[in-house]
Every structure is written in C-alpha cells, then in structure tokens.
Tab-separated table of C-alpha atoms and ligand atoms in Angstrom:
chain	number	residue	atom	x	y	z
P	2	UNK	CA	-85.680	81.212	-5.869
P	3	UNK	CA	-85.713	82.996	-9.271
P	4	UNK	CA	-85.604	81.500	-12.760
P	5	UNK	CA	-82.178	81.893	-14.024
P	6	UNK	CA	-83.582	83.241	-17.649
P	7	UNK	CA	-84.446	86.340	-15.064
P	8	UNK	CA	-83.812	89.991	-16.189
P	9	UNK	CA	-81.854	91.711	-13.089
P	10	UNK	CA	-81.154	95.862	-14.516
P	11	UNK	CA	-81.732	99.370	-14.280
P	12	UNK	CA	-83.908	101.656	-15.637
P	13	UNK	CA	-83.728	105.771	-17.091
P	14	UNK	CA	-85.639	108.141	-19.065
P	15	UNK	CA	-84.415	109.946	-21.643
P	16	UNK	CA	-85.465	113.146	-20.583
P	17	UNK	CA	-83.779	113.057	-17.610
P	18	UNK	CA	-79.887	111.630	-18.625
P	19	UNK	CA	-79.684	111.881	-22.954
P	20	UNK	CA	-79.203	115.749	-21.978
P	21	UNK	CA	-77.944	116.734	-26.469
P	22	UNK	CA	-81.330	118.793	-25.811
P	23	UNK	CA	-80.762	120.320	-29.502
P	24	UNK	CA	-78.305	117.774	-31.268
P	25	UNK	CA	-79.064	115.631	-33.952
P	26	UNK	CA	-81.848	117.651	-35.112
P	27	UNK	CA	-83.912	117.018	-31.727
P	28	UNK	CA	-86.977	119.128	-31.900
P	29	UNK	CA	-87.881	120.430	-28.191
P	30	UNK	CA	-89.489	118.284	-25.663
P	31	UNK	CA	-92.115	118.902	-22.072
P	32	UNK	CA	-89.245	118.707	-20.234
P	33	UNK	CA	-86.324	121.012	-22.371
P	34	UNK	CA	-88.698	123.991	-21.258
P	35	UNK	CA	-89.030	122.771	-17.086
P	36	UNK	CA	-86.131	124.732	-14.919
P	37	UNK	CA	-84.003	123.198	-12.164
P	38	UNK	CA	-85.673	122.973	-8.698
P	39	UNK	CA	-85.963	122.558	-5.172
P	40	UNK	CA	-88.003	119.958	-2.978
P	41	UNK	CA	-89.321	123.211	-1.682
P	42	UNK	CA	-89.222	125.910	-5.052
P	43	UNK	CA	-89.853	122.152	-7.613
P	44	UNK	CA	-90.141	123.106	-10.779
P	45	UNK	CA	-91.351	125.994	-13.016
P	46	UNK	CA	-92.137	125.307	-16.916
P	47	UNK	CA	-91.587	128.112	-19.271
P	48	UNK	CA	-92.712	128.554	-22.605
P	49	UNK	CA	-89.990	130.043	-24.873
P	50	UNK	CA	-86.814	128.882	-23.317
P	51	UNK	CA	-84.830	131.559	-21.472
P	52	UNK	CA	-81.273	131.802	-21.438
P	53	UNK	CA	-80.523	133.039	-18.100
P	54	UNK	CA	-82.574	130.246	-16.689
P	55	UNK	CA	-81.119	126.539	-15.917
P	56	UNK	CA	-83.037	123.913	-17.523
P	57	UNK	CA	-81.401	120.530	-15.911
P	58	UNK	CA	-82.311	118.218	-19.148
P	59	UNK	CA	-80.992	120.037	-21.917
P	60	UNK	CA	-77.421	118.696	-20.646
P	61	UNK	CA	-78.787	116.061	-17.652
P	62	UNK	CA	-75.486	113.618	-17.636
P	63	UNK	CA	-75.369	113.684	-21.527
P	64	UNK	CA	-76.007	109.979	-21.714
P	65	UNK	CA	-76.036	111.143	-25.499
P	66	UNK	CA	-72.087	111.948	-25.495
P	67	UNK	CA	-71.192	108.872	-23.020
P	68	UNK	CA	-73.643	106.212	-23.607
P	69	UNK	CA	-70.791	103.640	-24.872
P	70	UNK	CA	-68.855	103.660	-21.322
P	71	UNK	CA	-72.406	103.892	-19.384
P	72	UNK	CA	-74.250	100.956	-20.837
P	73	UNK	CA	-69.453	99.129	-20.981
P	74	UNK	CA	-70.875	99.760	-17.066
P	75	UNK	CA	-73.947	97.897	-16.688
P	76	UNK	CA	-72.580	95.475	-18.718
P	77	UNK	CA	-69.548	95.408	-15.841
P	78	UNK	CA	-72.265	94.882	-13.205
P	79	UNK	CA	-74.331	91.578	-15.769
P	80	UNK	CA	-76.932	93.114	-16.558
P	81	UNK	CA	-79.348	91.262	-18.520
P	82	UNK	CA	-81.632	94.190	-19.557
P	83	UNK	CA	-81.453	98.141	-19.983
P	84	UNK	CA	-84.610	100.424	-19.683
P	85	UNK	CA	-84.474	103.323	-21.836
P	86	UNK	CA	-87.279	106.099	-23.155
P	87	UNK	CA	-87.011	106.534	-26.549
P	88	UNK	CA	-87.024	110.920	-26.856
P	89	UNK	CA	-91.124	111.081	-29.243
P	90	UNK	CA	-89.253	114.948	-29.896
P	91	UNK	CA	-85.597	112.929	-31.555
P	92	UNK	CA	-88.033	111.235	-34.290
P	93	UNK	CA	-90.736	113.516	-34.779
P	94	UNK	CA	-88.647	116.692	-33.684
P	95	UNK	CA	-92.511	118.772	-33.469
P	96	UNK	CA	-94.469	115.597	-33.783
P	97	UNK	CA	-96.369	116.292	-37.471
P	98	UNK	CA	-93.304	115.808	-39.714
P	99	UNK	CA	-94.315	113.044	-42.159
P	100	UNK	CA	-90.934	112.070	-42.333
P	101	UNK	CA	-88.733	110.556	-38.321
P	102	UNK	CA	-85.489	112.115	-38.551
P	103	UNK	CA	-82.608	109.406	-39.428
P	104	UNK	CA	-80.059	111.093	-37.137
P	105	UNK	CA	-82.761	110.426	-34.225
P	106	UNK	CA	-83.377	106.794	-35.280
P	107	UNK	CA	-79.648	106.383	-36.036
P	108	UNK	CA	-78.927	107.629	-31.991
P	109	UNK	CA	-81.087	104.521	-30.540
P	110	UNK	CA	-79.819	102.228	-33.522
P	111	UNK	CA	-76.111	102.451	-31.688
P	112	UNK	CA	-77.891	102.679	-28.535
P	113	UNK	CA	-79.127	99.447	-28.840
P	114	UNK	CA	-76.253	97.787	-30.625
P	115	UNK	CA	-74.134	98.891	-27.786
P	116	UNK	CA	-75.998	96.664	-25.583
P	117	UNK	CA	-76.941	93.839	-28.104
P	118	UNK	CA	-72.684	93.646	-28.075
P	119	UNK	CA	-73.074	92.681	-24.532
P	120	UNK	CA	-76.151	90.258	-24.428
P	121	UNK	CA	-78.117	93.588	-22.659
P	122	UNK	CA	-81.600	93.298	-23.634
P	123	UNK	CA	-82.990	96.942	-24.015
P	124	UNK	CA	-86.534	97.088	-22.857
P	125	UNK	CA	-88.453	100.814	-24.344
P	126	UNK	CA	-90.387	103.024	-22.725
P	127	UNK	CA	-91.997	105.101	-25.436
P	128	UNK	CA	-93.429	107.644	-23.778
P	129	UNK	CA	-92.160	108.491	-20.243
P	130	UNK	CA	-93.012	112.158	-19.580
P	131	UNK	CA	-92.708	113.706	-21.925
P	132	UNK	CA	-93.536	114.525	-25.771
P	133	UNK	CA	-92.444	117.555	-28.845
P	134	UNK	CA	-93.028	121.036	-27.342
P	135	UNK	CA	-95.112	121.988	-30.016
P	136	UNK	CA	-98.089	119.613	-29.906
P	137	UNK	CA	-98.897	120.885	-26.334
P	138	UNK	CA	-98.386	123.935	-27.738
P	139	UNK	CA	-100.866	124.053	-30.708
P	140	UNK	CA	-103.513	120.973	-29.286
P	141	UNK	CA	-102.573	120.606	-25.459
P	142	UNK	CA	-101.735	117.369	-25.737
P	143	UNK	CA	-103.358	114.186	-26.097
P	144	UNK	CA	-106.469	116.376	-25.492
P	145	UNK	CA	-106.473	116.638	-29.002
P	146	UNK	CA	-107.741	113.547	-30.834
P	147	UNK	CA	-105.265	113.825	-33.546
P	148	UNK	CA	-102.349	113.600	-30.856
P	149	UNK	CA	-103.274	109.889	-31.170
P	150	UNK	CA	-102.221	108.778	-34.670
P	151	UNK	CA	-99.515	111.413	-34.393
P	152	UNK	CA	-97.961	109.189	-30.966
P	153	UNK	CA	-98.980	106.088	-33.339
P	154	UNK	CA	-96.975	107.262	-36.131
P	155	UNK	CA	-94.290	107.673	-33.977
P	156	UNK	CA	-95.111	104.550	-32.279
P	157	UNK	CA	-94.938	101.897	-36.097
P	158	UNK	CA	-91.744	103.901	-37.330
P	159	UNK	CA	-89.937	102.751	-34.355
P	160	UNK	CA	-91.265	99.051	-33.615
P	161	UNK	CA	-90.029	98.884	-37.493
P	162	UNK	CA	-86.765	100.662	-37.843
P	163	UNK	CA	-86.478	98.736	-34.217
P	164	UNK	CA	-88.468	95.094	-34.965
P	165	UNK	CA	-85.215	93.022	-34.576
P	166	UNK	CA	-83.172	94.723	-31.557
P	167	UNK	CA	-85.981	95.728	-29.505
P	168	UNK	CA	-88.217	92.991	-27.781
P	169	UNK	CA	-89.947	94.260	-24.206
P	170	UNK	CA	-91.656	97.691	-24.819
P	171	UNK	CA	-93.825	100.278	-22.816
P	172	UNK	CA	-95.934	102.615	-23.992
P	173	UNK	CA	-96.761	105.320	-20.977
P	174	UNK	CA	-94.168	105.408	-17.471
P	175	UNK	CA	-96.446	106.259	-14.725
P	176	UNK	CA	-99.930	106.562	-16.833
P	177	UNK	CA	-101.502	106.719	-13.477
P	178	UNK	CA	-99.919	109.959	-12.451
P	179	UNK	CA	-103.062	111.104	-14.703
P	180	UNK	CA	-105.044	110.737	-11.933
P	181	UNK	CA	-103.939	113.686	-9.929
P	182	UNK	CA	-104.132	117.061	-11.321
P	183	UNK	CA	-99.887	116.861	-11.478
P	184	UNK	CA	-99.868	114.193	-14.351
P	185	UNK	CA	-101.631	116.945	-16.501
P	186	UNK	CA	-98.496	118.039	-18.570
P	187	UNK	CA	-95.773	114.961	-17.895
P	188	UNK	CA	-98.305	112.294	-19.565
P	189	UNK	CA	-100.430	114.712	-20.507
P	190	UNK	CA	-99.322	116.937	-22.828
P	191	UNK	CA	-102.033	119.475	-20.948
P	192	UNK	CA	-100.249	122.661	-20.059
P	193	UNK	CA	-101.996	125.839	-18.237
P	194	UNK	CA	-100.310	128.146	-16.713
P	195	UNK	CA	-100.972	127.466	-13.656
P	196	UNK	CA	-99.891	124.303	-14.426
P	197	UNK	CA	-96.674	123.508	-11.826
P	198	UNK	CA	-98.259	125.229	-9.566
P	199	UNK	CA	-97.354	122.565	-6.625
P	200	UNK	CA	-99.824	124.204	-3.737
P	201	UNK	CA	-102.966	124.556	-5.794
P	202	UNK	CA	-102.494	123.678	-9.077
P	203	UNK	CA	-104.339	124.085	-11.931
P	204	UNK	CA	-107.265	121.185	-12.784
P	205	UNK	CA	-110.151	120.550	-14.998
P	206	UNK	CA	-111.642	117.101	-14.400
P	207	UNK	CA	-113.498	117.124	-17.174
P	208	UNK	CA	-110.557	117.512	-19.523
P	209	UNK	CA	-108.508	115.188	-17.890
P	210	UNK	CA	-110.173	112.027	-17.736
P	211	UNK	CA	-110.660	112.678	-21.256
P	212	UNK	CA	-107.182	113.254	-22.280
P	213	UNK	CA	-106.777	109.847	-20.303
P	214	UNK	CA	-108.924	108.122	-22.933
P	215	UNK	CA	-106.625	109.005	-26.378
P	216	UNK	CA	-103.744	108.216	-23.931
P	217	UNK	CA	-105.480	104.960	-23.043
P	218	UNK	CA	-106.731	104.513	-26.896
P	219	UNK	CA	-102.790	105.903	-28.098
P	220	UNK	CA	-101.637	102.331	-26.188
P	221	UNK	CA	-104.080	100.110	-27.541
P	222	UNK	CA	-103.653	100.928	-31.335
P	223	UNK	CA	-99.661	101.166	-29.908
P	224	UNK	CA	-100.000	97.919	-28.835
P	225	UNK	CA	-101.961	96.334	-31.981
P	226	UNK	CA	-99.486	97.789	-34.277
P	227	UNK	CA	-96.509	96.263	-32.239
P	228	UNK	CA	-98.206	93.231	-33.000
P	229	UNK	CA	-98.887	93.114	-36.157
P	230	UNK	CA	-94.641	94.443	-36.884
P	231	UNK	CA	-93.507	91.568	-34.514
P	232	UNK	CA	-95.209	88.488	-33.118
P	233	UNK	CA	-92.769	88.225	-30.304
P	234	UNK	CA	-93.132	91.460	-28.785
P	235	UNK	CA	-93.658	91.555	-25.797
P	236	UNK	CA	-95.764	95.175	-24.877
P	237	UNK	CA	-96.603	96.559	-21.131
P	238	UNK	CA	-97.995	99.065	-19.451
P	239	UNK	CA	-96.577	101.301	-16.700
P	240	UNK	CA	-97.969	101.271	-13.055
P	241	UNK	CA	-96.866	104.412	-10.282
P	242	UNK	CA	-97.704	101.358	-7.349
P	243	UNK	CA	-97.523	103.581	-4.520
P	244	UNK	CA	-99.291	101.259	-2.059
P	245	UNK	CA	-101.875	102.010	0.241
P	246	UNK	CA	-103.292	100.767	3.588
P	247	UNK	CA	-105.731	102.287	5.607
P	248	UNK	CA	-104.542	103.711	9.058
P	249	UNK	CA	-106.460	102.095	10.733
P	250	UNK	CA	-109.333	99.871	10.747
P	251	UNK	CA	-112.288	102.075	11.386
P	252	UNK	CA	-114.770	100.674	8.270
P	253	UNK	CA	-114.678	104.271	7.269
P	254	UNK	CA	-110.886	104.300	7.136
P	255	UNK	CA	-111.202	100.973	4.915
P	256	UNK	CA	-113.240	102.602	3.065
P	257	UNK	CA	-111.482	105.481	1.586
P	258	UNK	CA	-108.567	103.694	1.412
P	259	UNK	CA	-110.101	100.902	-1.296
P	260	UNK	CA	-111.361	104.211	-2.657
P	261	UNK	CA	-107.963	106.201	-3.259
P	262	UNK	CA	-105.744	102.886	-4.628
P	263	UNK	CA	-108.967	101.917	-6.959
P	264	UNK	CA	-108.661	105.424	-8.294
P	265	UNK	CA	-104.865	106.183	-8.501
P	266	UNK	CA	-103.445	102.788	-8.554
P	267	UNK	CA	-105.681	100.210	-10.402
P	268	UNK	CA	-108.276	102.567	-13.060
P	269	UNK	CA	-105.562	102.589	-15.553
P	270	UNK	CA	-104.147	98.867	-15.159
P	271	UNK	CA	-107.340	97.858	-14.739
P	272	UNK	CA	-108.222	99.114	-18.677
P	273	UNK	CA	-104.447	98.979	-20.463
P	274	UNK	CA	-104.715	94.715	-18.949
P	275	UNK	CA	-109.078	94.098	-19.214
P	276	UNK	CA	-109.733	95.933	-21.542
P	277	UNK	CA	-112.015	98.078	-20.654
P	278	UNK	CA	-113.495	100.325	-18.024
P	279	UNK	CA	-113.979	99.359	-14.416
P	280	UNK	CA	-116.903	99.133	-12.437
P	281	UNK	CA	-115.610	100.990	-9.899
P	282	UNK	CA	-114.959	104.853	-12.978
P	283	UNK	CA	-118.367	105.207	-13.613
P	284	UNK	CA	-119.609	106.402	-9.684
P	285	UNK	CA	-116.776	108.518	-10.025
P	286	UNK	CA	-117.308	110.577	-13.216
P	287	UNK	CA	-121.314	110.652	-11.801
P	288	UNK	CA	-120.205	112.459	-9.184
P	289	UNK	CA	-117.618	114.367	-11.237
P	290	UNK	CA	-119.852	115.282	-13.807
P	291	UNK	CA	-117.383	114.043	-15.854
P	292	UNK	CA	-118.196	112.796	-19.630
P	293	UNK	CA	-115.784	110.973	-21.532
P	294	UNK	CA	-116.420	111.769	-25.405
P	295	UNK	CA	-115.428	108.225	-27.026
P	296	UNK	CA	-116.143	107.593	-31.058
P	297	UNK	CA	-117.552	104.098	-32.414
P	298	UNK	CA	-114.921	102.316	-32.245
P	299	UNK	CA	-113.214	103.461	-28.910
P	300	UNK	CA	-114.403	100.921	-26.490
P	301	UNK	CA	-112.955	97.612	-29.119
P	302	UNK	CA	-110.274	99.329	-30.066
P	303	UNK	CA	-109.377	99.509	-25.867
P	304	UNK	CA	-110.529	95.352	-26.315
P	305	UNK	CA	-108.141	94.986	-28.617
P	306	UNK	CA	-104.977	96.462	-27.272
P	307	UNK	CA	-104.524	94.592	-24.798
P	308	UNK	CA	-100.860	94.582	-22.858
P	309	UNK	CA	-99.191	91.695	-22.472
P	310	UNK	CA	-98.230	92.472	-18.865
P	311	UNK	CA	-97.655	94.051	-16.772
P	312	UNK	CA	-94.859	96.734	-15.031
P	313	UNK	CA	-94.623	98.624	-12.454
P	314	UNK	CA	-92.181	101.656	-10.000
P	315	UNK	CA	-92.044	101.033	-6.414
P	316	UNK	CA	-90.811	103.137	-3.697
P	317	UNK	CA	-92.298	103.600	-0.748
P	318	UNK	CA	-96.468	102.680	0.880
P	319	UNK	CA	-98.529	105.512	2.772
P	320	UNK	CA	-101.638	105.023	4.643
P	321	UNK	CA	-105.007	106.454	4.281
P	322	UNK	CA	-107.502	107.679	7.025
P	323	UNK	CA	-110.590	110.324	7.519
P	324	UNK	CA	-109.210	111.486	10.409
P	325	UNK	CA	-108.102	115.048	9.700
P	326	UNK	CA	-104.745	116.351	11.334
P	327	UNK	CA	-102.475	113.498	11.319
P	328	UNK	CA	-99.021	113.909	9.639
P	329	UNK	CA	-98.751	113.557	6.537
P	330	UNK	CA	-95.661	112.876	4.134
P	331	UNK	CA	-94.985	113.481	0.392
P	332	UNK	CA	-94.628	111.112	-1.545
P	333	UNK	CA	-93.886	109.866	-5.374
P	334	UNK	CA	-96.834	111.464	-7.091
P	335	UNK	CA	-99.047	110.844	-3.796
P	336	UNK	CA	-98.506	111.560	-0.808
P	337	UNK	CA	-100.619	110.438	2.881
P	338	UNK	CA	-100.834	109.859	6.424
P	339	UNK	CA	-97.170	108.847	8.265
P	340	UNK	CA	-96.792	105.372	8.874
P	341	UNK	CA	-96.010	105.069	12.488
P	342	UNK	CA	-93.938	101.992	11.691
P	343	UNK	CA	-91.682	103.193	8.481
P	344	UNK	CA	-88.734	104.945	8.125
P	345	UNK	CA	-88.404	107.875	5.624
P	346	UNK	CA	-85.799	108.370	2.999
P	347	UNK	CA	-84.528	112.453	2.546
P	348	UNK	CA	-87.327	113.410	0.427
P	349	UNK	CA	-89.435	112.310	2.785
P	350	UNK	CA	-91.305	109.089	0.920
P	351	UNK	CA	-91.492	106.053	3.045
P	352	UNK	CA	-89.186	103.290	2.887
P	353	UNK	CA	-91.513	99.619	3.048
P	354	UNK	CA	-89.681	96.970	1.467
P	355	UNK	CA	-92.672	94.387	2.847
P	356	UNK	CA	-95.087	96.513	0.903
P	357	UNK	CA	-93.600	95.385	-2.144
P	358	UNK	CA	-94.230	91.845	-1.909
P	359	UNK	CA	-97.926	93.307	-0.788
P	360	UNK	CA	-98.557	94.845	-3.768
P	361	UNK	CA	-96.991	91.271	-5.993
P	362	UNK	CA	-99.452	89.325	-4.722
P	363	UNK	CA	-102.027	92.143	-5.064
P	364	UNK	CA	-101.329	92.485	-8.408
P	365	UNK	CA	-100.568	89.259	-8.983
P	366	UNK	CA	-104.719	87.088	-8.311
P	367	UNK	CA	-105.519	91.243	-10.163
P	368	UNK	CA	-103.955	90.347	-13.473
P	369	UNK	CA	-102.507	87.023	-12.998
P	370	UNK	CA	-100.280	88.353	-16.167
P	371	UNK	CA	-96.560	88.782	-15.746
P	372	UNK	CA	-95.103	90.823	-13.877
P	373	UNK	CA	-91.865	93.507	-14.309
P	374	UNK	CA	-90.707	95.603	-11.440
P	375	UNK	CA	-88.822	98.553	-13.441
P	376	UNK	CA	-88.582	101.324	-10.737
P	377	UNK	CA	-87.359	100.803	-7.182
P	378	UNK	CA	-84.875	102.738	-5.136
P	379	UNK	CA	-83.625	105.594	-3.037
P	380	UNK	CA	-83.002	109.308	-3.850
P	381	UNK	CA	-80.020	110.645	-1.408
P	382	UNK	CA	-77.612	112.533	-0.898
P	383	UNK	CA	-74.266	111.180	-1.847
P	384	UNK	CA	-70.227	112.646	-1.474
P	385	UNK	CA	-67.376	111.161	-3.317
P	386	UNK	CA	-64.728	111.130	-1.224
P	387	UNK	CA	-60.382	112.129	-1.912
P	388	UNK	CA	-60.458	108.923	-3.640
P	389	UNK	CA	-63.550	108.967	-5.777
P	390	UNK	CA	-65.178	106.122	-2.888
P	391	UNK	CA	-68.598	106.781	-2.337
P	392	UNK	CA	-69.936	104.338	0.206
P	393	UNK	CA	-73.689	104.183	0.106
P	394	UNK	CA	-74.388	101.692	2.590
P	395	UNK	CA	-77.932	103.309	2.944
P	396	UNK	CA	-79.263	102.379	-1.005
P	397	UNK	CA	-77.285	99.340	-0.476
P	398	UNK	CA	-79.520	98.695	2.245
P	399	UNK	CA	-82.997	100.079	0.806
P	400	UNK	CA	-82.087	98.050	-2.347
P	401	UNK	CA	-81.222	94.354	-0.625
P	402	UNK	CA	-83.934	95.280	1.566
P	403	UNK	CA	-86.888	95.140	-1.916
P	404	UNK	CA	-84.984	91.984	-3.486
P	405	UNK	CA	-85.582	90.141	-0.138
P	406	UNK	CA	-89.132	90.689	-0.619
P	407	UNK	CA	-89.501	90.930	-4.328
P	408	UNK	CA	-87.893	86.899	-3.738
P	409	UNK	CA	-91.102	86.056	-1.298
P	410	UNK	CA	-93.502	86.842	-3.294
P	411	UNK	CA	-91.603	84.828	-6.247
P	412	UNK	CA	-91.915	82.459	-3.675
P	413	UNK	CA	-95.506	82.912	-2.865
P	414	UNK	CA	-96.200	81.976	-6.201
P	415	UNK	CA	-95.572	85.230	-8.168
P	416	UNK	CA	-94.802	85.275	-12.027
P	417	UNK	CA	-91.819	87.722	-11.765
P	418	UNK	CA	-89.961	88.064	-14.984
P	419	UNK	CA	-87.313	90.927	-13.904
P	420	UNK	CA	-85.826	93.866	-11.633
P	421	UNK	CA	-84.945	97.157	-13.230
P	422	UNK	CA	-83.933	99.011	-10.231
P	423	UNK	CA	-83.517	102.741	-10.599
P	424	UNK	CA	-81.211	104.304	-11.742
P	425	UNK	CA	-78.129	102.439	-12.521
P	426	UNK	CA	-76.007	105.804	-13.383
P	427	UNK	CA	-77.156	108.761	-11.047
P	428	UNK	CA	-79.704	111.080	-13.274
P	429	UNK	CA	-81.336	114.723	-12.998
P	430	UNK	CA	-84.833	114.471	-10.721
P	431	UNK	CA	-87.772	114.156	-12.060
P	432	UNK	CA	-90.189	116.247	-9.504
P	433	UNK	CA	-87.619	118.654	-8.388
P	434	UNK	CA	-84.996	118.518	-11.130
P	435	UNK	CA	-81.998	117.824	-9.426
P	436	UNK	CA	-79.109	116.495	-9.306
P	437	UNK	CA	-78.586	116.437	-5.737
P	438	UNK	CA	-81.302	113.716	-4.650
P	439	UNK	CA	-78.802	110.972	-6.517
P	440	UNK	CA	-80.557	107.064	-7.260
P	441	UNK	CA	-77.659	106.075	-9.911
P	442	UNK	CA	-75.379	102.790	-8.513
P	443	UNK	CA	-72.812	105.083	-10.404
P	444	UNK	CA	-71.560	108.054	-9.433
P	445	UNK	CA	-71.478	111.349	-12.690
P	446	UNK	CA	-69.672	114.367	-11.840
P	447	UNK	CA	-72.305	117.182	-12.020
P	448	UNK	CA	-73.925	118.914	-9.778
P	449	UNK	CA	-77.216	121.293	-9.727
P	450	UNK	CA	-75.012	124.904	-11.029
P	451	UNK	CA	-73.918	123.053	-13.321
P	452	UNK	CA	-70.502	121.872	-12.370
P	453	UNK	CA	-68.302	118.805	-12.850
P	454	UNK	CA	-66.934	117.292	-16.384
P	455	UNK	CA	-69.600	113.649	-15.998
P	456	UNK	CA	-66.540	111.612	-15.264
P	457	UNK	CA	-67.821	108.924	-14.110
P	458	UNK	CA	-67.334	106.613	-10.708
P	459	UNK	CA	-68.989	102.987	-9.615
P	460	UNK	CA	-70.600	103.464	-5.924
P	461	UNK	CA	-69.729	101.073	-3.581
P	462	UNK	CA	-73.801	99.836	-4.583
P	463	UNK	CA	-72.467	99.047	-7.814
P	464	UNK	CA	-69.665	96.195	-6.688
P	465	UNK	CA	-73.002	95.040	-4.274
P	466	UNK	CA	-75.545	94.294	-7.339
P	467	UNK	CA	-73.106	92.877	-9.441
P	468	UNK	CA	-72.628	90.113	-6.822
P	469	UNK	CA	-76.434	90.092	-6.644
P	470	UNK	CA	-77.013	89.248	-10.531
P	471	UNK	CA	-74.015	86.680	-10.776
P	472	UNK	CA	-75.709	84.730	-8.115
P	473	UNK	CA	-78.955	85.433	-9.300
P	474	UNK	CA	-79.991	86.902	-6.167
P	475	UNK	CA	-78.990	84.448	-3.931
P	476	UNK	CA	-76.399	86.518	-2.094
P	477	UNK	CA	-77.654	89.793	-0.875
O	30	LIG	C1	-91.081	107.565	-11.460
O	30	LIG	C2	-90.785	108.302	-12.356
O	30	LIG	O1	-92.232	108.369	-10.752
O	30	LIG	O2	-89.849	108.289	-9.869
O	30	LIG	C3	-89.603	108.590	-12.323
O	30	LIG	O3	-90.948	107.590	-13.789
O	30	LIG	C4	-88.114	108.580	-11.475
O	30	LIG	O4	-89.637	109.167	-13.868
O	30	LIG	C5	-88.327	108.941	-10.187
O	30	LIG	O5	-86.927	110.046	-11.788
O	30	LIG	C6	-88.555	108.910	-8.954
O	30	LIG	O6	-89.033	110.188	-8.885
O	30	LIG	P1	-87.823	112.026	-8.517
O	30	LIG	O7	-88.508	112.905	-8.632
O	30	LIG	O8	-87.200	111.193	-7.439
O	30	LIG	O9	-86.696	111.606	-9.484
C-alpha cells in the first residue's frame, strides 16, 4: 500500500523539451551542438553550429513557449510532482559571467509558479547532460577543477532564487554514465573529435575518473550550500541503474556480474550516499593505472556533502557472461548478453518489470535511505489516427507492470517516496535525437524532419495514468 503523500508524476530534461535555444539570452550548451540521428547513425557533435544540419534541441518540443499548456495537462492527470532540469546556460550563458541572466531566472520562476498554482511540486535536476558550451571548449568541462566553482556558483544562484518554490533537487543526472566512454561529453564535458564515435569512442581513463572526482566534489559542495540556504531542501543523487544478472550460475559469470555491477551501478551512488570511495574501486584504479589527484580537503568535503535520498532511472536489465559469442542486446547506456526470458522494446531494450522490484530491494538494502524512481518508460513509434487518438496500449502495459512490481517492493518494506515516469510529453531522444522514439503520455505534433506545429494530444495512456494517480495506484 502506498502512502497517501506518494509523489506521482513525470520527468523531463531541459535540452530534450525546451527549445528556444537562443532566446532569453541563453548561451549555447552541449546539446545545441548535437545533431539528430538514428539508432544506427547516432548523433554527431559539431564544434560550430552548421546551418545546414539539424540540431533537435534548438526547438525540441517547444516547452519554452508551451509550458503553461503542458503543466495544465499534468495537473489534469493529477501530478503531485514534475521533474525538470534547469539549463545552466540560461542562468550563466557561458558559465563564467559574474551576474546571472535575469531572463533565464525569470523563465524558471514562471514555470515553478505555474506548477505551484496546481499544487505540483517541482523536482529540479541541476545538471542533465548539459553545460555551457564555452566550458567544454575552454576547460574540457569538469576535467578542469575550476569548473567545480563555476557549477557551485550556478547551484548557489538557483538555490537562493527558488528556495521558497523548490524543495527537491538532484545534482547530476545519471552521473554513472561517466563510468563508460560514451559519458565523457554528457556528464563530464570532455570532448575529443572521436567522442561521439559509437563504434570506437575516444577514451582516457585517467581523465575520465579525474573529471568524475571533480563532479563528485561539485555535487558534495552543492549539497552543503543547498542545506545552508534552506535546511528543508532534500537533495538527491541520480543513477542510471541498468540491472545486471549473471547469465549463468558459473562462478566466473557471478564474479563478472558483481564486478560490472560495482563499477557501473554502485560506484557513484556509494560515493554520493556514503561520502567516500568504496573499497573495490581501489583495485580497479590500480589495475588501470588511474591515479586521482586530490587536494587536501577533498575527502572531508565528500563526507560532508552526502545526499538525502537516492534516485534512479530504471528502463531495463541485461545479462553478464564470461562466455564469448552469445547474443547481445543494446540498452540504456550499457549493453549486455540477451536474457532469453525477456522481450525487448523496438529500440532493443529488454523489458523487465520484476527487475524493478529486485532493484528497489537491492538499493534499499544497500543504502537504507529514501528512494525515488525518477525515470521509467518506453520509447515507441506512436500512430495518431484521423481522430487525433493515440492507442498506446504497449505503453500502458509497460508502465502498469512496472508499477505493480514497485508496489510489491513497497510491500517488501522499501522506503520509496515517488514514481516519475519518463516522460509525460513526447521529447527528443537523448541517445538518438529522434522524435519518432516517443515516450510521452501526451503526443506532440513534430517529426524528425522539423514538420509539425507542436500541438499537444493526450494519448490513451494519459487517461489511464490519471486513473492510477486518482486511486493512488490501487486501480492499474
Ligand atoms: C536516460 C536519460 O538515460 O534515458 C534521459 O536520463 C533519456 O535523458 C532517457 O531520454 C531515455 O533514453 P533515450 O536515449 O531513449 O532518450
């Protein structure tokens, strides 16, 4: 049985919904340099914005001009919470200004006021795969320690400004994306011309983990500042949890699954929840000749900047095996061996609702602090018929099965504060930049070629989710 104050809602990210990329004095950010792609071609990063190319985030789904309409629709579904991110480059266009950009601050004031008007609690991510582009070009993002202070300046500005409007914050979205080469750019801001080469991405382990150390410090400092500004703030971490099973009971599969789980799923949460580097990472650093350069106070800072709650995204699970030649599956960030007991989405992500119950139990056992599911959903090709109806039964089925398992985990005793599906409105896909990979409960008239007038149409899943929230998850 869920508590009556359970936080039901949905999640988004600025670079995937806002658009208005050059409005309101906003500066260029990383995603403004990412072209549209497909599952096969993926996205490219261009140093200069090329007018001949398509950059989906420039208009995205135009939340910048439609936020009132969108939030009214969220209210109609009965949302208790709306997760969104602030675009750092709306507040500090290059990241280096001394004074924040008032137009950017005002935009988020308006968005939060609109949420609060309907009793919707905003839950805000400070960094969702984005930073002012200048910081990439000039400093290689968080590889340079100076960017920690620039991030803390930005965090302090928004904490101060919205201290009476926003209570729930997340520092870095899917911070553990930094533990695989593809996360160099999105989380760390490190760019190399082969960064976006999906077959053989550029990588330098020493740089990656050094930059991640700086991200941990930036997060810990932000947590400290936030608690000083408002002691009622609840500030969380956000991990992409790709649940991993050993493919067989062979002890070598068990050990490899445990190691991969530690390195990808556990490492960042362990640092952010416990405030120190876990024992197993030392051996990994030794094996890979990684030496983290720390300043005197760093360990104290990590310890003092622990998060209040643990949030995570859950889309799928994968298997791990030592055997070669097994069939493999793609996935959200981390691929693996195909699980013969599961089906996959159109984009090859293996659907595993019971894995959510397993994961919630694992995480609560590990950390013993409140949890939040802040992303869960399915990307699919939706068809709008002549009457503007969208019969997305597969989405209802996906979310329903996950909520069933989430409720069972709560019955198991897990302290879960909320469920935010991804995403209440169609958005551009983060990995491929596509519009046709739709996640929303609300359809948006926009395609991969820039056609469409951004009209909004509730899908069947919209009415279904409204009923779920109305009954606090009793009727699914
Ligand atoms: C998560 C991200 O990895 O997965 C989101 O936090 C992203 O930004 C979501 O949109 C789904 O991934 P994709 O690539 O299908 O958009």
